[in-house]
Short mmCIF file of C-alpha atoms and ligand atoms in Angstrom, two decimals:
data_model
loop_
_atom_site.label_atom_id
_atom_site.label_comp_id
_atom_site.label_asym_id
_atom_site.label_seq_id
_atom_site.Cartn_x
_atom_site.Cartn_y
_atom_site.Cartn_z
CA UNK C 1 0.00 0.00 0.00
CA UNK C 2 1.20 3.51 -0.74
CA UNK C 3 1.93 6.10 1.92
CA UNK C 4 -0.69 8.68 2.86
CA UNK C 5 0.49 12.27 2.65
CA UNK C 6 -1.02 15.50 4.00
CA UNK C 7 -3.73 17.24 1.95
CA UNK C 8 -2.45 19.82 -0.59
CA UNK C 9 -2.10 23.23 1.06
CA UNK C 10 -2.25 21.71 4.55
CA UNK C 11 1.15 21.43 6.19
CA UNK C 12 2.81 20.01 9.27
CA UNK C 13 4.72 22.37 11.50
CA UNK C 14 7.66 20.23 12.55
CA UNK C 15 9.40 20.15 15.96
CA UNK C 16 12.36 22.22 14.67
CA UNK C 17 9.95 25.03 13.73
CA UNK C 18 7.64 25.06 16.72
CA UNK C 19 10.09 26.93 19.02
CA UNK C 20 9.64 29.94 16.73
CA UNK C 21 5.86 29.64 16.80
CA UNK C 22 5.93 29.42 20.59
CA UNK C 23 8.14 32.53 20.75
CA UNK C 24 5.65 34.46 18.60
CA UNK C 25 2.67 33.34 20.66
CA UNK C 26 4.45 34.07 23.95
CA UNK C 27 5.37 37.55 22.73
CA UNK C 28 1.77 38.15 21.60
CA UNK C 29 0.30 37.05 24.92
CA UNK C 30 2.72 39.21 26.87
CA UNK C 31 2.03 42.32 24.74
CA UNK C 32 -1.73 41.71 24.83
CA UNK C 33 -1.76 41.52 28.61
CA UNK C 34 -0.25 45.05 28.84
CA UNK C 35 -3.11 46.36 26.72
CA UNK C 36 -5.87 44.47 28.57
CA UNK C 37 -6.69 42.23 25.59
CA UNK C 38 -8.30 39.00 26.79
CA UNK C 39 -8.37 35.64 25.06
CA UNK C 40 -11.48 34.14 23.52
CA UNK C 41 -11.51 30.61 22.08
CA UNK C 42 -14.00 30.02 19.31
CA UNK C 43 -14.93 26.96 17.20
CA UNK C 44 -13.33 26.26 13.81
CA UNK C 45 -16.72 25.27 12.39
CA UNK C 46 -19.65 27.67 11.99
CA UNK C 47 -22.93 27.92 10.13
CA UNK C 48 -22.15 28.94 6.55
CA UNK C 49 -24.46 31.94 6.72
CA UNK C 50 -22.23 33.59 9.33
CA UNK C 51 -19.49 34.01 6.73
CA UNK C 52 -21.61 34.63 3.65
CA UNK C 53 -23.44 37.43 5.47
CA UNK C 54 -20.42 38.71 7.45
CA UNK C 55 -17.64 38.66 4.84
CA UNK C 56 -19.95 39.31 1.85
CA UNK C 57 -21.57 37.01 -0.74
CA UNK C 58 -19.54 38.43 -3.62
CA UNK C 59 -16.06 38.33 -2.07
CA UNK C 60 -13.49 35.81 -3.35
CA UNK C 61 -13.45 34.10 0.03
CA UNK C 62 -17.18 33.37 0.02
CA UNK C 63 -17.53 32.78 -3.73
CA UNK C 64 -14.58 30.44 -4.22
CA UNK C 65 -12.53 29.64 -1.18
CA UNK C 66 -14.68 28.25 1.61
CA UNK C 67 -14.63 24.64 2.77
CA UNK C 68 -18.38 24.19 2.96
CA UNK C 69 -20.31 20.94 3.37
CA UNK C 70 -23.73 19.68 4.30
CA UNK C 71 -23.74 18.03 7.70
CA UNK C 72 -25.64 14.75 8.13
CA UNK C 73 -28.75 16.69 9.14
CA UNK C 74 -28.44 18.77 5.92
CA UNK C 75 -27.26 21.92 7.71
CA UNK C 76 -24.64 23.87 5.71
CA UNK C 77 -21.43 24.28 7.73
CA UNK C 78 -18.12 25.95 6.91
CA UNK C 79 -14.57 25.68 8.23
CA UNK C 80 -13.83 29.26 9.26
CA UNK C 81 -11.92 31.25 6.62
CA UNK C 82 -11.26 34.01 9.18
CA UNK C 83 -12.00 34.73 12.84
CA UNK C 84 -13.70 38.14 12.95
CA UNK C 85 -17.20 36.93 12.04
CA UNK C 86 -16.95 34.19 14.68
CA UNK C 87 -15.72 36.59 17.38
CA UNK C 88 -18.65 38.91 16.61
CA UNK C 89 -21.07 35.99 16.70
CA UNK C 90 -19.81 35.10 20.19
CA UNK C 91 -19.88 38.81 21.22
CA UNK C 92 -23.56 38.95 20.31
CA UNK C 93 -24.54 35.45 21.46
CA UNK C 94 -23.07 35.89 24.96
CA UNK C 95 -24.00 39.62 25.31
CA UNK C 96 -20.33 40.45 25.81
CA UNK C 97 -21.09 44.04 24.75
CA UNK C 98 -22.72 44.50 28.17
CA UNK C 99 -19.47 43.65 29.98
CA UNK C 100 -17.27 46.62 28.96
CA UNK C 101 -17.68 49.79 26.86
CA UNK C 102 -14.51 48.86 24.94
CA UNK C 103 -13.97 45.11 24.90
CA UNK C 104 -10.56 43.92 23.67
CA UNK C 105 -10.32 40.30 22.56
CA UNK C 106 -7.75 38.06 20.94
CA UNK C 107 -7.86 34.57 19.49
CA UNK C 108 -5.17 32.37 17.95
CA UNK C 109 -5.79 29.43 15.66
CA UNK C 110 -6.08 27.87 12.20
CA UNK C 111 -8.17 29.31 9.32
CA UNK C 112 -9.12 27.57 6.09
CA UNK C 113 -9.27 29.01 2.57
CA UNK C 114 -9.18 26.97 -0.63
CA UNK C 115 -6.75 29.28 -2.41
CA UNK C 116 -4.06 28.17 -4.86
CA UNK C 117 -1.16 27.08 -2.63
CA UNK C 118 2.18 28.84 -3.17
CA UNK C 119 5.05 30.23 -1.10
CA UNK C 120 3.48 31.89 1.95
CA UNK C 121 -0.05 30.85 0.97
CA UNK C 122 -1.70 27.76 2.39
CA UNK C 123 -5.16 26.27 2.62
CA UNK C 124 -4.83 25.85 6.35
CA UNK C 125 -2.97 28.80 7.82
CA UNK C 126 -2.82 30.37 11.26
CA UNK C 127 -3.76 33.78 12.52
CA UNK C 128 -3.41 35.84 15.65
CA UNK C 129 -6.56 37.91 15.67
CA UNK C 130 -7.34 40.98 17.78
CA UNK C 131 -10.69 42.80 17.92
CA UNK C 132 -11.49 46.06 19.80
CA UNK C 133 -15.27 46.28 20.17
CA UNK C 134 -17.70 49.01 21.19
CA UNK C 135 -15.90 52.35 20.70
CA UNK C 136 -15.30 54.52 17.64
CA UNK C 137 -12.84 57.17 18.87
CA UNK C 138 -9.84 57.47 16.48
CA UNK C 139 -7.60 56.83 19.50
CA UNK C 140 -8.93 53.26 19.47
CA UNK C 141 -7.75 52.77 15.88
CA UNK C 142 -4.36 54.32 16.70
CA UNK C 143 -3.89 52.23 19.86
CA UNK C 144 -4.69 49.02 17.98
CA UNK C 145 -2.23 49.82 15.17
CA UNK C 146 0.42 50.97 17.67
CA UNK C 147 -0.01 47.71 19.59
CA UNK C 148 0.32 45.67 16.37
CA UNK C 149 3.55 47.43 15.37
CA UNK C 150 4.91 47.12 18.92
CA UNK C 151 4.15 43.39 18.90
CA UNK C 152 5.72 42.82 15.47
CA UNK C 153 8.79 44.79 16.60
CA UNK C 154 9.12 42.64 19.72
CA UNK C 155 9.14 39.43 17.69
CA UNK C 156 12.33 40.76 16.05
CA UNK C 157 11.05 41.21 12.51
CA UNK C 158 13.09 43.17 9.99
CA UNK C 159 11.82 45.93 7.63
CA UNK C 160 8.05 46.11 7.82
CA UNK C 161 5.88 48.74 6.19
CA UNK C 162 2.55 49.98 7.55
CA UNK C 163 0.08 51.00 4.85
CA UNK C 164 -3.19 52.72 5.69
CA UNK C 165 -6.26 53.95 3.87
CA UNK C 166 -9.81 55.03 4.65
CA UNK C 167 -12.69 53.17 3.04
CA UNK C 168 -15.29 55.67 4.26
CA UNK C 169 -18.81 54.77 5.34
CA UNK C 170 -21.55 53.16 3.21
CA UNK C 171 -22.68 56.64 2.15
CA UNK C 172 -19.32 57.78 0.81
CA UNK C 173 -18.89 54.38 -0.75
CA UNK C 174 -22.05 54.48 -2.83
CA UNK C 175 -20.96 57.73 -4.53
CA UNK C 176 -17.49 56.27 -5.09
CA UNK C 177 -18.96 53.06 -6.47
CA UNK C 178 -20.93 54.98 -9.10
CA UNK C 179 -17.80 56.86 -10.18
CA UNK C 180 -15.70 53.68 -10.43
CA UNK C 181 -18.39 51.92 -12.42
CA UNK C 182 -18.75 54.77 -14.92
CA UNK C 183 -14.93 54.94 -15.26
CA UNK C 184 -14.70 51.19 -15.89
CA UNK C 185 -17.76 50.86 -18.16
CA UNK C 186 -15.74 52.42 -20.99
CA UNK C 187 -12.84 50.00 -20.37
CA UNK C 188 -14.93 46.90 -19.82
CA UNK C 189 -13.22 44.94 -22.58
CA UNK C 190 -9.86 45.24 -20.81
CA UNK C 191 -11.21 43.46 -17.73
CA UNK C 192 -11.13 39.71 -17.00
CA UNK C 193 -14.43 37.79 -16.93
CA UNK C 194 -14.52 37.85 -13.13
CA UNK C 195 -14.08 41.63 -13.08
CA UNK C 196 -16.74 42.14 -15.77
CA UNK C 197 -19.09 40.38 -13.37
CA UNK C 198 -17.75 42.33 -10.37
CA UNK C 199 -18.63 45.54 -12.19
CA UNK C 200 -22.27 44.86 -11.35
CA UNK C 201 -21.93 42.75 -8.20
CA UNK C 202 -19.07 44.35 -6.24
CA UNK C 203 -16.92 46.88 -8.16
CA UNK C 204 -14.63 47.57 -5.18
CA UNK C 205 -13.29 44.02 -5.49
CA UNK C 206 -11.77 44.89 -8.88
CA UNK C 207 -9.04 46.75 -6.94
CA UNK C 208 -8.01 43.37 -5.51
CA UNK C 209 -7.84 41.51 -8.85
CA UNK C 210 -4.43 39.94 -9.51
CA UNK C 211 -4.78 39.76 -13.34
CA UNK C 212 -2.13 42.17 -14.77
CA UNK C 213 -4.51 43.73 -17.36
CA UNK C 214 -7.09 44.44 -14.65
CA UNK C 215 -4.41 45.92 -12.40
CA UNK C 216 -3.35 48.21 -15.20
CA UNK C 217 -6.93 49.25 -15.99
CA UNK C 218 -7.86 49.97 -12.38
CA UNK C 219 -4.64 51.95 -11.83
CA UNK C 220 -6.20 55.06 -13.38
CA UNK C 221 -9.56 54.71 -11.59
CA UNK C 222 -10.84 57.14 -8.95
CA UNK C 223 -9.82 56.25 -5.38
CA UNK C 224 -12.14 56.10 -2.36
CA UNK C 225 -10.10 58.53 -0.24
CA UNK C 226 -11.16 61.36 -2.60
CA UNK C 227 -14.84 60.63 -1.90
CA UNK C 228 -15.03 60.30 1.87
CA UNK C 229 -17.46 62.57 3.72
CA UNK C 230 -16.47 65.18 6.33
CA UNK C 231 -17.14 62.87 9.28
CA UNK C 232 -15.07 60.02 7.80
CA UNK C 233 -12.35 62.45 6.86
CA UNK C 234 -12.21 63.84 10.44
CA UNK C 235 -11.96 60.34 11.78
CA UNK C 236 -9.10 59.49 9.44
CA UNK C 237 -7.25 62.73 10.22
CA UNK C 238 -7.62 61.86 13.92
CA UNK C 239 -6.16 58.39 13.41
CA UNK C 240 -3.21 59.75 11.42
CA UNK C 241 -2.56 62.45 14.04
CA UNK C 242 -2.54 59.93 16.90
CA UNK C 243 -0.24 57.59 14.95
CA UNK C 244 2.19 60.46 14.44
CA UNK C 245 1.98 61.32 18.13
CA UNK C 246 2.85 57.70 18.94
CA UNK C 247 5.74 57.86 16.45
CA UNK C 248 4.37 55.15 14.19
CA UNK C 249 5.44 55.79 10.57
CA UNK C 250 2.88 54.92 7.88
CA UNK C 251 2.33 55.20 4.14
CA UNK C 252 -0.99 56.16 2.63
CA UNK C 253 -2.08 53.58 0.00
CA UNK C 254 -5.27 54.90 -1.66
CA UNK C 255 -5.77 51.73 -3.76
CA UNK C 256 -5.89 49.39 -0.76
CA UNK C 257 -9.47 48.15 -0.29
CA UNK C 258 -8.94 44.83 1.64
CA UNK C 259 -10.62 41.62 0.53
CA UNK C 260 -13.58 41.48 2.92
CA UNK C 261 -16.76 43.52 2.53
CA UNK C 262 -17.28 44.48 6.16
CA UNK C 263 -14.66 47.23 6.33
CA UNK C 264 -15.50 50.91 6.91
CA UNK C 265 -13.16 53.87 7.52
CA UNK C 266 -9.65 52.88 8.66
CA UNK C 267 -8.06 49.96 6.77
CA UNK C 268 -4.44 48.87 7.11
CA UNK C 269 -1.89 46.28 6.11
CA UNK C 270 1.62 45.49 7.24
CA UNK C 271 3.79 44.31 4.37
CA UNK C 272 7.34 43.08 3.89
CA UNK C 273 9.56 42.88 0.84
CA UNK C 274 11.04 39.59 2.03
CA UNK C 275 8.21 37.19 1.18
CA UNK C 276 7.70 37.56 -2.56
CA UNK C 277 4.14 37.86 -3.85
CA UNK C 278 2.47 37.01 -0.53
CA UNK C 279 3.83 40.13 1.13
CA UNK C 280 1.10 40.90 3.71
CA UNK C 281 2.07 39.88 7.23
CA UNK C 282 -1.02 41.43 8.83
CA UNK C 283 -4.20 43.16 7.75
CA UNK C 284 -7.20 44.72 9.38
CA UNK C 285 -9.53 47.64 9.70
CA UNK C 286 -12.67 49.11 11.16
CA UNK C 287 -16.03 47.39 10.61
CA UNK C 288 -18.68 49.61 12.17
CA UNK C 289 -21.74 47.91 10.63
CA UNK C 290 -20.78 44.28 11.18
CA UNK C 291 -22.19 43.70 14.67
CA UNK C 292 -25.57 45.01 13.50
CA UNK C 293 -25.39 43.06 10.23
CA UNK C 294 -24.92 39.86 12.24
CA UNK C 295 -28.01 40.59 14.35
CA UNK C 296 -26.48 42.46 17.30
CA UNK C 297 -26.69 46.05 18.56
CA UNK C 298 -25.33 48.87 16.40
CA UNK C 299 -21.82 48.89 17.86
CA UNK C 300 -18.53 49.68 16.13
CA UNK C 301 -15.42 47.52 15.98
CA UNK C 302 -11.90 47.39 14.61
CA UNK C 303 -9.34 44.59 14.47
CA UNK C 304 -6.59 42.83 12.61
CA UNK C 305 -5.14 39.41 11.94
CA UNK C 306 -1.45 38.54 11.75
CA UNK C 307 -0.52 35.61 9.50
CA UNK C 308 1.48 33.38 11.83
CA UNK C 309 2.91 31.19 9.04
CA UNK C 310 4.30 34.25 7.27
CA UNK C 311 5.61 35.80 10.49
CA UNK C 312 7.39 32.56 11.40
CA UNK C 313 8.93 32.38 7.91
CA UNK C 314 10.49 35.82 8.49
CA UNK C 315 12.20 35.02 11.78
CA UNK C 316 15.66 33.46 11.38
CA UNK C 317 15.89 29.88 12.66
CA UNK C 318 19.33 30.44 14.27
CA UNK C 319 17.74 32.66 16.93
CA UNK C 320 16.08 29.55 18.35
CA UNK C 321 18.96 27.09 18.09
CA UNK C 322 19.35 26.83 21.85
CA UNK C 323 15.75 27.33 22.91
CA UNK C 324 15.21 23.62 23.32
CA UNK C 325 18.70 22.34 24.13
CA UNK C 326 19.20 20.36 27.34
CA UNK C 327 20.94 21.59 30.47
CA UNK C 328 22.53 18.20 30.88
CA UNK C 329 23.20 14.96 29.05
CA UNK C 330 24.02 11.92 31.18
CA UNK C 331 26.01 9.23 29.40
CA UNK C 332 25.73 6.00 31.38
CA UNK C 333 27.63 2.74 30.87
CA UNK C 334 26.45 -0.49 32.54
CA UNK C 335 23.35 -1.50 34.45
CA UNK C 336 24.09 0.23 37.78
CA UNK C 337 25.00 3.47 36.08
CA UNK C 338 21.92 3.29 33.88
CA UNK C 339 19.69 2.92 36.94
CA UNK C 340 21.46 5.81 38.64
CA UNK C 341 21.19 7.98 35.53
CA UNK C 342 17.50 7.16 35.21
CA UNK C 343 16.80 8.31 38.78
CA UNK C 344 19.06 11.38 38.62
CA UNK C 345 17.54 12.52 35.29
CA UNK C 346 13.99 12.35 36.61
CA UNK C 347 14.91 14.00 39.93
CA UNK C 348 16.49 16.95 38.09
CA UNK C 349 13.51 17.18 35.71
CA UNK C 350 11.27 17.49 38.76
CA UNK C 351 13.24 20.69 39.43
CA UNK C 352 12.57 22.03 35.91
CA UNK C 353 16.00 21.09 34.60
CA UNK C 354 16.00 19.67 31.08
CA UNK C 355 17.96 16.40 31.04
CA UNK C 356 18.54 13.94 28.21
CA UNK C 357 19.81 10.39 28.52
CA UNK C 358 20.00 7.42 26.19
CA UNK C 359 17.69 4.76 27.56
CA UNK C 360 18.90 1.35 26.39
CA UNK C 361 22.31 -0.18 26.03
CA UNK C 362 24.19 2.27 23.79
CA UNK C 363 27.98 2.57 23.54
CA UNK C 364 29.76 5.59 25.05
CA UNK C 365 30.74 6.89 21.64
CA UNK C 366 27.18 6.94 20.33
CA UNK C 367 25.93 8.58 23.55
CA UNK C 368 28.57 11.35 23.31
CA UNK C 369 27.70 11.87 19.67
CA UNK C 370 24.08 12.44 20.61
CA UNK C 371 25.02 14.76 23.50
CA UNK C 372 26.96 16.84 21.04
CA UNK C 373 24.18 16.93 18.48
CA UNK C 374 21.61 18.01 21.09
CA UNK C 375 23.74 21.07 21.97
CA UNK C 376 23.46 20.52 25.73
CA UNK C 377 25.34 22.82 28.11
CA UNK C 378 26.86 20.04 30.27
CA UNK C 379 27.52 16.31 30.12
CA UNK C 380 28.05 13.86 32.92
CA UNK C 381 29.68 10.47 32.29
CA UNK C 382 28.92 7.63 34.70
CA UNK C 383 30.11 3.98 34.70
CA UNK C 384 31.05 1.28 37.23
CA UNK C 385 34.06 3.21 38.60
CA UNK C 386 31.94 6.35 39.16
CA UNK C 387 29.30 4.29 40.95
CA UNK C 388 31.93 2.84 43.27
CA UNK C 389 33.51 6.25 44.09
CA UNK C 390 30.28 8.25 43.97
CA UNK C 391 32.18 10.90 42.00
CA UNK C 392 32.04 11.75 38.30
CA UNK C 393 33.31 14.24 35.74
CA UNK C 394 31.00 17.11 34.74
CA UNK C 395 32.00 18.67 31.45
CA UNK C 396 31.00 22.22 30.48
CA UNK C 397 30.36 21.89 26.74
CA UNK C 398 30.85 25.60 26.02
CA UNK C 399 34.23 26.15 27.73
CA UNK C 400 35.42 22.53 27.60
CA UNK C 401 36.27 22.75 31.37
CA UNK C 402 35.80 19.57 33.38
CA UNK C 403 35.57 19.07 37.12
CA UNK C 404 34.79 16.28 39.49
CA UNK C 405 31.51 16.40 41.36
CA UNK C 406 30.00 14.29 44.08
CA UNK C 407 27.17 12.03 42.97
CA UNK C 408 25.74 11.80 46.45
CA UNK C 409 24.67 15.45 46.57
CA UNK C 410 22.31 16.27 43.73
CA UNK C 411 21.56 19.76 45.03
CA UNK C 412 24.97 21.16 44.10
CA UNK C 413 24.61 19.75 40.59
CA UNK C 414 21.10 21.12 40.16
CA UNK C 415 22.11 24.61 41.38
CA UNK C 416 25.01 24.68 38.92
CA UNK C 417 22.84 23.63 36.00
CA UNK C 418 20.15 26.15 36.84
CA UNK C 419 22.76 28.91 37.02
CA UNK C 420 24.21 28.14 33.56
CA UNK C 421 20.90 27.61 31.77
CA UNK C 422 20.06 25.55 28.72
CA UNK C 423 22.22 24.85 25.72
CA UNK C 424 25.61 25.98 24.55
P1 HAM B 1 -6.89 38.94 5.82
O1 HAM B 1 -6.18 40.07 5.21
O2 HAM B 1 -7.73 38.10 4.96
O3 HAM B 1 -7.75 39.53 7.01
O4 HAM B 1 -5.82 37.99 6.54
C1 HAM B 1 -4.92 38.51 7.49
C2 HAM B 1 -3.55 37.89 7.33
O5 HAM B 1 -3.64 36.45 7.32
C3 HAM B 1 -2.87 38.19 5.99
O6 HAM B 1 -2.22 39.44 6.04
C4 HAM B 1 -1.88 37.05 5.88
O7 HAM B 1 -0.71 37.32 6.64
C5 HAM B 1 -2.63 35.89 6.52
N1 HAM B 1 -3.22 35.02 5.48
C6 HAM B 1 -4.40 35.20 4.82
N2 HAM B 1 -4.61 34.22 3.93
C7 HAM B 1 -3.54 33.37 4.04
C8 HAM B 1 -3.17 32.14 3.38
N3 HAM B 1 -3.95 31.57 2.48
N4 HAM B 1 -1.99 31.58 3.74
C9 HAM B 1 -1.19 32.14 4.68
N5 HAM B 1 -1.49 33.29 5.33
C10 HAM B 1 -2.65 33.90 5.02
C11 HAM B 1 -8.58 38.81 7.81
O8 HAM B 1 -8.59 37.61 7.87
C12 HAM B 1 -9.42 39.67 8.71
N6 HAM B 1 -10.33 38.79 9.49
C13 HAM B 1 -8.55 40.51 9.63
C14 HAM B 1 -9.35 41.35 10.58
C15 HAM B 1 -9.58 41.15 11.88
N7 HAM B 1 -10.00 42.45 10.23
C16 HAM B 1 -10.62 42.93 11.31
N8 HAM B 1 -10.38 42.12 12.31
#
């Protein structure tokens, strides 16, 4: 029988990579706690209507990319393509809006989109999602963006660019939509079949089309920022002013519309030039009508999602070489020494010291080879002679220094290992 491989676009994150992922998540949790952002855990499966209504029937995600199936009782269910709609569902379902005027939530987990897999683009990918719910002050937008940039900076990422735009409110958008449509009507033949259709269903989505001819055609089109009303404009000026006050540099990108229909006013993306075509590390924006659209009170919200897979790809592996290296490797020769090593290893582990041994009858050479490969900070060699004398050689793998220690007092050994830390 042949081997069974993972599904296309679904990947394993292997043990050598997970230290990086843990570092990112730890950093996120620590930053979020300073800003009072609390964790919410939500299901990966939802009723299909949540996404078709929330994200928009005529978006690429809903039209082409959702993993949707009929459950055994004929109910249509979908593996979540994003987290915002689910967070809002929970916010409404559990009346969380009554708990705080500005509720700050985060969630971390896998999302599913049936896109064409390529470098940096997967069908199962992972996001860190943050949503600020209930308040519309431009300071909220600026705090959220500041927090995102602070978090990305703390993970140690090189050269990131923050791009912002305003998508206005539904009123400004309808005027803009008319202008874009009349501009494109004359150039209809230059558009792909999808965009010809979008011209009547959802013209804003044409700005997102990846077909080069469409990109070229839309390049001369009017941009939304020139159509926003006074209120939206004031809001955007406020956001920009607060970002400047917080010393967050940004670039204005008037063609950025984001791929989900729920956005209003502030929209933003963080991009890098190190990932090729899939250059967005994070994206988000304000969505003031979404809570109401999903059946809740008329409350505003803003949030973002960071693509964990892309973030992890940007962080150099070397930084984590020693994150999971042992404090100590015990090489044991003979039955008595093996028993001793087994007890000592587990006693030290009880004290949060990471110890590796070779269980089973391996030669000294092969044990030392493994100790070396694991990158441990110290090794201890024990055999019959060491058992008889209750003394053994402890070797510091960084300096190469060796000294004799007593095997009857484990405390001294454990204090020394704790003081030096893990790895070389
Ligand atoms: P999004 O722009 O669709 O926004 O996704 C956010 C981030 O997820 C992207 O910038 C990218 O890093 C990552 N991402 C998206 N698709 C893939 C993929 N196929 N493979 C790998 N990474 C991917 C949202 O999802 C919104 N829900 C963000 C948001 C939250 N807006 C308001 N609140």
